[in-house]
Amino acid sequence: MMSMRLVKKRAPRGRLSRQLSEAEESAVKKVCGRRETGSQEEKGLALDVLTEMRRTDTWLACSCVTGDSPPMNSANLRTDTGTLYLQAFSTPHDAGCPMFRELREDDDTTRSGTRKTSSSRPVSYRSFLPREENGARLRGGPARQDDGNDRFRRKRRPRLARLLLTLIEDAGLNVIETLTPFPTAPAREAIDRIAAVTRDNEFARGRPLSDIVRFWPLITQDEQQRLMGQLEAPDSPWPAGRARHFYQIFMSDEVSREGASFRFRNEEAIFAPEKGLRINGEGQDGLRPLYWVILEFRRSADGSIICSDGYAHALYSRGCPVPVDSGLERQTLESLATCSAWMANKEDAPVSSLSLKKPLFDYAVTVDGEEGWVLPDFVVEATTAAGEKRVFVIETMGYQDEDYIERKSRQHRGMRTLGQLQTDPPKWPEETDRTLEKQMYGILLHLK
């Protein structure tokens, strides 16, 4: 049986385009795999295969590893020399395959594919406030190294995002204790849970977070002035060297790069942060409402109180405000809820319940003795009828370009140390008619 085949990149993704001939496969393994010189005929065959891959938008799949996720290779073009080469991504080739390569280590990626540094950690409530910039001086010196060319580096989350997500995590709003019945609760209950966190934690000695983190943006300019005046009082404890800001957190149906709105009954407030509003994972205006929104307020030079900065993060629904990173993640969550409902309706099911966590910050993992960081999309815990726990890592796979696939799949090895990995859709990046709910239902039915 031929071990190499060309498969479609785009819909229908993963569908067979054609199998390589024995001569083509031998040439590709020799020239691109073992990197031997080869004859003119072999070099011509290998070049023709890579050229066809570029022309027909296909990947080269290898069956040296059995299972649902074969090793994939893309045909890339070197911009400096204009030559074609094969780049492996997705599942690594078997160590005995001529196409096997050790994962390339870059500035922020270990040899096992995890990140060397965490780009998403919770804030410390005692030090999240920005530094006071009044009287700041200009300092010359060498610029910091630009990491913009690192294809695998994930941008660090902004401070406002980390504050919002830390509060959400501490309130337990990124956890669904049971997927059946699916949670539905008034949005006010979620806000109250975050408010409780702000009352129980201090940003300075004797000062609870609730003094500066608020949940009612429909306050007048006079009320904002009184609040800021309380924060600026000389006898008011405040972290040394930190700016005096306060914050508003709410849910919004309408956000854009310019701002966000808040509506309650017949009242509406529209906020336009001077720095704009950053929206997690979106390059355009808010296209997937509903959103968690956090706004930062400060005193301006003319003495007024202005909205200086803002951040928005999509959530699943008002009744289940778990943060999500994309519309596809919403679909994944719905599929898991459907699977849980099927399991609940089955007599003598081997699984008694399913719970879900949306990780908001990186996990530390160790692979081949190297410590690194990964951030799974979802972690599902199945409790068997016998009371045992089984953990599944669910990865929502969206984009089809090689950089995205390589960045995501490089982390899968580290994620497998946390639990059994399952992609949505199954067999990704190959095309399949099997849905996540059916895949997980079949797996759970056979748990022992």
XYZ file of C-alpha atoms in Angstrom:
448
model
C 0.000 0.000 0.000
C 1.288 3.435 -0.898
C 2.369 5.383 2.179
C 2.169 8.827 0.634
C -0.780 10.672 -0.872
C -1.826 14.194 -1.739
C -4.861 15.502 0.157
C -6.895 18.687 -0.244
C -6.162 21.687 1.974
C -9.573 23.233 1.493
C -13.105 21.913 1.464
C -13.443 19.058 1.327
C -10.350 19.261 3.579
C -8.327 16.058 3.822
C -10.008 14.379 0.850
C -7.688 12.280 -1.304
C -6.444 14.064 -4.410
C -4.237 11.188 -5.574
C -1.666 8.679 -4.380
C 1.974 9.041 -5.297
C 3.490 6.445 -7.581
C 6.235 4.212 -6.218
C 8.809 6.208 -8.171
C 7.474 9.552 -6.866
C 7.376 8.315 -3.284
C 10.910 6.958 -3.508
C 12.146 10.238 -4.999
C 10.444 12.392 -2.336
C 11.823 10.245 0.482
C 15.314 10.304 -1.001
C 15.579 13.954 -2.034
C 13.319 15.665 0.548
C 13.542 13.100 3.335
C 17.076 11.738 3.484
C 18.297 14.803 1.554
C 20.437 12.763 -0.780
C 21.495 14.209 -4.126
C 19.575 11.702 -6.229
C 19.588 11.360 -9.982
C 18.281 14.052 -12.314
C 15.153 11.950 -12.829
C 14.577 11.621 -9.047
C 15.117 15.327 -8.455
C 12.700 16.069 -11.296
C 10.020 13.758 -9.849
C 10.356 15.286 -6.361
C 10.190 18.815 -7.773
C 7.109 17.914 -9.821
C 5.342 16.641 -6.693
C 6.073 19.835 -4.731
C 5.089 21.998 -7.695
C 1.802 20.096 -7.988
C 1.176 20.618 -4.276
C 1.559 24.375 -4.734
C -0.594 24.429 -7.844
C -3.434 22.231 -6.527
C -3.393 23.483 -2.906
C -2.696 20.062 -1.416
C -0.717 18.599 1.469
C 1.447 15.488 1.413
C 0.170 12.900 3.918
C 2.297 9.993 5.150
C 1.014 6.794 6.794
C 4.188 6.052 8.770
C 2.066 6.737 11.873
C -1.212 4.851 12.225
C -4.354 6.496 13.562
C -6.669 9.364 12.740
C -3.994 12.065 12.371
C -1.338 11.247 9.755
C 1.870 13.283 9.499
C 1.332 16.175 7.090
C 3.764 18.147 4.949
C 3.320 21.417 3.089
C 5.254 22.621 0.046
C 6.825 25.952 0.957
C 8.819 28.456 -1.071
C 12.040 30.013 0.227
C 11.734 33.718 -0.517
C 15.505 34.293 -0.566
C 16.445 31.525 -3.018
C 13.148 30.774 -4.752
C 13.493 27.038 -4.043
C 10.758 24.673 -2.895
C 11.009 22.518 0.222
C 8.770 20.262 2.319
C 7.780 21.424 5.801
C 6.360 18.852 8.216
C 3.557 19.831 10.579
C 0.709 18.164 12.498
C 1.608 14.693 13.856
C 5.404 14.046 13.757
C 6.626 11.342 11.386
C 7.730 8.036 12.866
C 11.387 8.121 13.906
C 12.163 5.431 11.309
C 10.539 7.344 8.432
C 12.913 9.164 6.031
C 10.705 12.233 6.469
C 11.226 12.353 10.256
C 12.713 15.551 11.633
C 13.264 16.756 15.162
C 10.930 19.650 15.869
C 12.635 22.929 15.180
C 13.369 24.842 18.379
C 12.849 28.594 18.201
C 13.182 31.422 20.693
C 9.989 30.571 22.560
C 9.325 26.914 21.670
C 10.900 23.814 23.190
C 11.954 20.817 21.115
C 8.773 19.036 22.220
C 6.609 21.873 20.847
C 5.509 23.569 24.072
C 6.223 27.221 24.791
C 9.262 28.056 26.906
C 7.533 31.001 28.550
C 3.953 31.623 29.566
C 2.136 34.347 27.645
C -1.010 34.134 29.749
C -0.823 34.191 33.545
C -3.233 35.554 36.178
C -2.607 39.018 37.565
C -1.682 39.737 41.148
C -4.397 41.937 42.595
C -1.687 43.788 44.548
C 0.296 44.835 41.471
C -1.944 44.950 38.388
C -2.468 48.720 38.447
C -0.326 50.490 35.798
C 2.596 52.598 36.934
C 2.082 56.312 37.373
C 3.504 58.102 34.312
C 3.465 61.681 35.569
C 7.030 62.994 35.423
C 8.274 60.039 33.358
C 11.543 60.678 31.507
C 12.699 59.640 28.049
C 15.513 57.115 28.189
C 17.796 56.287 25.294
C 19.423 52.925 24.676
C 19.192 49.828 22.526
C 15.739 48.742 21.469
C 14.302 45.496 22.747
C 14.553 42.594 20.330
C 11.582 42.378 17.994
C 9.913 38.976 18.142
C 7.410 39.732 15.411
C 8.989 37.228 13.017
C 8.508 34.273 15.367
C 5.694 32.396 13.640
C 4.947 30.323 16.728
C 4.931 33.077 19.332
C 1.498 33.885 20.724
C 0.945 37.502 21.636
C 0.891 38.200 25.355
C -2.497 39.039 26.753
C -2.896 42.709 27.676
C -3.102 43.674 31.347
C -6.833 44.489 31.192
C -7.566 41.088 29.666
C -5.620 39.314 32.397
C -7.439 41.278 35.111
C -10.861 40.408 33.682
C -9.989 36.736 33.150
C -8.410 36.422 36.606
C -11.621 37.712 38.184
C -13.692 35.350 36.027
C -11.516 32.375 36.990
C -11.564 33.242 40.694
C -15.350 33.469 40.456
C -15.462 29.994 38.865
C -17.266 31.271 35.777
C -14.978 29.327 33.433
C -16.215 26.028 34.893
C -19.431 24.132 34.152
C -19.905 21.677 37.003
C -22.243 19.492 34.966
C -23.067 19.673 31.271
C -26.456 18.004 31.886
C -28.638 19.777 32.688
C -26.919 22.661 30.924
C -26.615 25.698 33.203
C -28.979 28.633 32.765
C -28.877 31.422 35.305
C -29.598 35.172 35.292
C -26.645 37.262 34.144
C -26.868 39.139 37.439
C -25.781 35.974 39.248
C -22.504 35.888 37.285
C -21.851 39.568 38.019
C -22.556 38.951 41.710
C -20.009 36.132 41.797
C -17.290 38.392 40.382
C -18.345 41.167 42.773
C -17.872 38.740 45.676
C -14.281 38.145 44.510
C -13.610 41.896 44.558
C -14.945 42.150 48.113
C -12.755 39.265 49.302
C -9.463 40.483 47.798
C -7.398 43.622 48.383
C -5.413 45.748 45.917
C -3.716 47.577 48.822
C -3.574 46.961 52.548
C -7.050 47.582 53.917
C -8.491 48.391 50.466
C -10.760 45.777 48.831
C -10.849 45.489 45.057
C -14.504 46.473 45.216
C -13.319 50.062 45.860
C -11.965 50.291 42.296
C -13.727 47.496 40.349
C -17.387 48.333 39.775
C -20.258 46.677 37.933
C -22.651 49.523 37.160
C -21.460 51.695 34.259
C -24.605 53.855 34.250
C -23.104 56.414 36.601
C -23.005 60.117 35.939
C -19.886 62.264 35.533
C -20.569 63.715 39.005
C -20.655 60.198 40.482
C -17.418 59.366 38.655
C -15.833 62.521 40.107
C -16.881 61.568 43.641
C -15.494 58.054 43.208
C -12.170 59.330 41.877
C -12.029 61.910 44.650
C -12.292 59.107 47.222
C -9.435 57.263 45.505
C -7.273 60.401 45.442
C -7.809 61.335 49.115
C -4.392 61.868 50.831
C -5.285 59.485 53.655
C -6.479 56.801 51.230
C -4.058 53.814 51.107
C -2.722 53.269 47.579
C 0.081 51.151 46.082
C 3.209 53.283 45.754
C 3.957 54.486 42.240
C 0.697 53.149 40.796
C -1.832 55.191 38.841
C -5.245 55.920 40.328
C -7.724 54.168 38.054
C -11.080 52.500 38.507
C -12.817 49.876 36.376
C -16.261 48.858 35.144
C -17.188 45.285 34.153
C -20.386 44.337 32.320
C -21.847 42.267 29.482
C -22.499 43.880 26.108
C -24.216 42.919 22.855
C -22.466 45.669 20.912
C -18.711 46.193 20.837
C -16.371 47.583 18.213
C -12.770 48.698 17.959
C -13.998 52.138 18.932
C -15.986 51.191 22.029
C -18.840 49.333 23.698
C -22.390 50.015 24.825
C -24.266 49.050 27.978
C -28.048 48.887 28.093
C -30.387 48.398 31.022
C -34.105 48.777 30.391
C -34.480 52.224 28.793
C -31.025 53.479 29.730
C -27.925 53.236 27.569
C -24.304 54.291 27.944
C -21.804 54.271 25.091
C -18.084 54.225 25.921
C -15.265 55.133 23.542
C -11.897 54.463 25.241
C -9.183 56.863 24.132
C -6.943 53.856 23.377
C -9.768 52.006 21.642
C -11.238 48.643 22.619
C -9.279 45.439 22.093
C -11.425 42.409 21.237
C -9.977 38.959 21.863
C -9.233 37.090 18.648
C -11.008 39.553 16.352
C -9.424 41.812 13.798
C -12.715 43.555 13.045
C -15.633 44.904 15.040
C -17.427 42.594 17.432
C -18.924 39.911 15.224
C -19.776 37.258 17.814
C -21.755 38.792 20.707
C -22.261 38.432 23.677
C -19.117 39.884 25.319
C -17.543 40.404 28.690
C -16.262 44.003 28.739
C -13.849 45.716 31.122
C -13.175 49.473 30.935
C -10.495 51.521 32.651
C -11.139 55.112 33.822
C -8.688 57.862 34.841
C -8.561 61.594 35.453
C -7.554 63.630 32.410
C -5.398 66.769 32.322
C -8.502 68.993 32.318
C -9.835 67.305 35.459
C -12.613 65.282 33.843
C -12.945 61.517 34.209
C -12.393 59.683 30.939
C -12.529 56.094 29.757
C -8.908 55.422 28.864
C -8.771 51.754 27.796
C -11.007 48.733 27.211
C -11.046 45.024 26.432
C -13.798 42.625 25.327
C -13.920 38.823 25.386
C -16.728 36.754 23.869
C -18.766 34.520 26.182
C -21.037 31.571 25.462
C -24.372 33.029 26.644
C -25.899 35.155 29.396
C -27.116 32.025 31.164
C -23.723 30.325 30.819
C -21.092 33.090 30.647
C -18.047 30.861 30.032
C -15.465 32.824 27.987
C -14.890 31.518 24.459
C -12.201 32.441 21.956
C -14.233 31.952 18.775
C -17.597 31.042 17.304
C -16.144 27.595 16.645
C -15.513 27.166 20.378
C -19.201 27.895 20.985
C -20.026 25.042 18.612
C -17.578 22.743 20.420
C -19.232 23.517 23.753
C -22.666 22.816 22.249
C -21.432 19.492 20.868
C -20.130 18.452 24.288
C -23.443 19.420 25.896
C -25.301 17.327 23.300
C -23.035 14.340 23.988
C -23.631 14.738 27.724
C -27.405 14.804 27.185
C -27.230 11.597 25.121
C -25.232 9.942 27.870
C -27.697 11.068 30.547
C -30.588 9.508 28.618
C -28.879 6.153 28.163
C -29.658 3.420 30.661
C -26.644 1.844 32.373
C -24.313 4.430 30.831
C -20.674 3.941 31.899
C -20.384 7.714 32.554
C -22.489 9.373 35.228
C -21.552 13.005 34.553
C -19.392 15.353 32.494
C -17.900 18.610 33.727
C -16.047 21.223 31.679
C -13.391 23.847 32.283
C -12.337 26.569 29.881
C -8.653 27.191 30.721
C -7.922 30.911 30.765
C -4.236 30.724 31.638
C -1.326 28.497 30.624
C -0.651 25.076 32.141
C 2.897 24.026 33.012
C 3.734 20.596 31.527
C 6.886 18.487 31.264
C 7.722 16.584 28.077
C 10.994 14.664 27.659
C 12.336 16.350 30.776
C 11.647 19.858 29.444
C 9.155 22.123 31.181
C 6.919 24.168 28.921
C 3.536 25.832 28.718
C 0.334 24.932 26.889
C -3.164 26.418 26.791
C -5.866 23.880 25.830
C -9.236 25.066 24.551
C -11.311 22.904 26.928
C -10.693 20.280 29.594
C -13.545 17.801 30.154
C -13.693 15.474 33.139
C -15.831 12.343 32.874
C -16.947 10.618 36.065
C -17.633 6.934 35.522
C -20.452 5.027 37.197
C -17.771 3.515 39.446
C -16.672 7.004 40.544
C -13.391 7.116 38.590
C -12.257 10.276 36.782
C -11.103 10.462 33.152
C -9.750 13.684 31.682
C -10.109 14.744 28.039
C -8.395 17.708 26.405
C -10.598 19.159 23.654
C -8.952 21.263 20.967
C -11.127 23.301 18.593
C -9.327 23.394 15.257
C -10.299 26.185 12.917
C -7.948 27.716 10.380
C -6.281 25.701 7.651
C -3.047 27.571 6.953
C 0.133 25.699 7.826
C 1.421 28.262 10.334
C -1.758 27.938 12.417
C -1.825 24.153 12.113
C 1.854 23.846 13.000
C 1.559 26.177 16.003
C -1.471 24.327 17.352
C -0.311 20.810 16.629
C 3.166 21.388 18.088
C 1.468 21.895 21.448
C -0.630 18.737 21.262
C 2.153 16.557 22.598
C 2.291 18.634 25.764
C -1.493 18.680 26.040
C -1.568 14.890 25.983
C 0.182 14.936 29.367
C -2.990 16.522 30.782
C -5.454 13.984 29.396
C -6.695 12.162 26.297
C -6.580 14.599 23.373
C -9.584 14.950 21.062
C -9.798 17.482 18.251
C -12.945 19.137 16.957
C -13.514 18.177 14.213
C -12.234 14.614 14.763
C -9.273 13.420 12.656
C -8.267 17.033 12.027
C -6.711 18.181 9.692
C -8.321 15.418 7.608
C -11.925 15.804 6.538
C -14.482 13.585 8.264
C -18.262 13.277 8.434
C -18.065 12.287 12.088
C -19.048 15.036 14.515
C -17.462 15.712 17.886
C -20.598 14.700 19.789
C -20.700 11.327 18.019
C -16.961 10.814 18.462
C -17.063 11.588 22.193
C -20.249 9.556 22.717
C -18.546 6.529 21.177
C -15.445 7.025 23.345
C -17.437 7.492 26.546
C -19.620 4.445 25.871
C -16.510 2.275 25.941
C -14.896 3.707 29.056
C -14.004 1.031 31.562
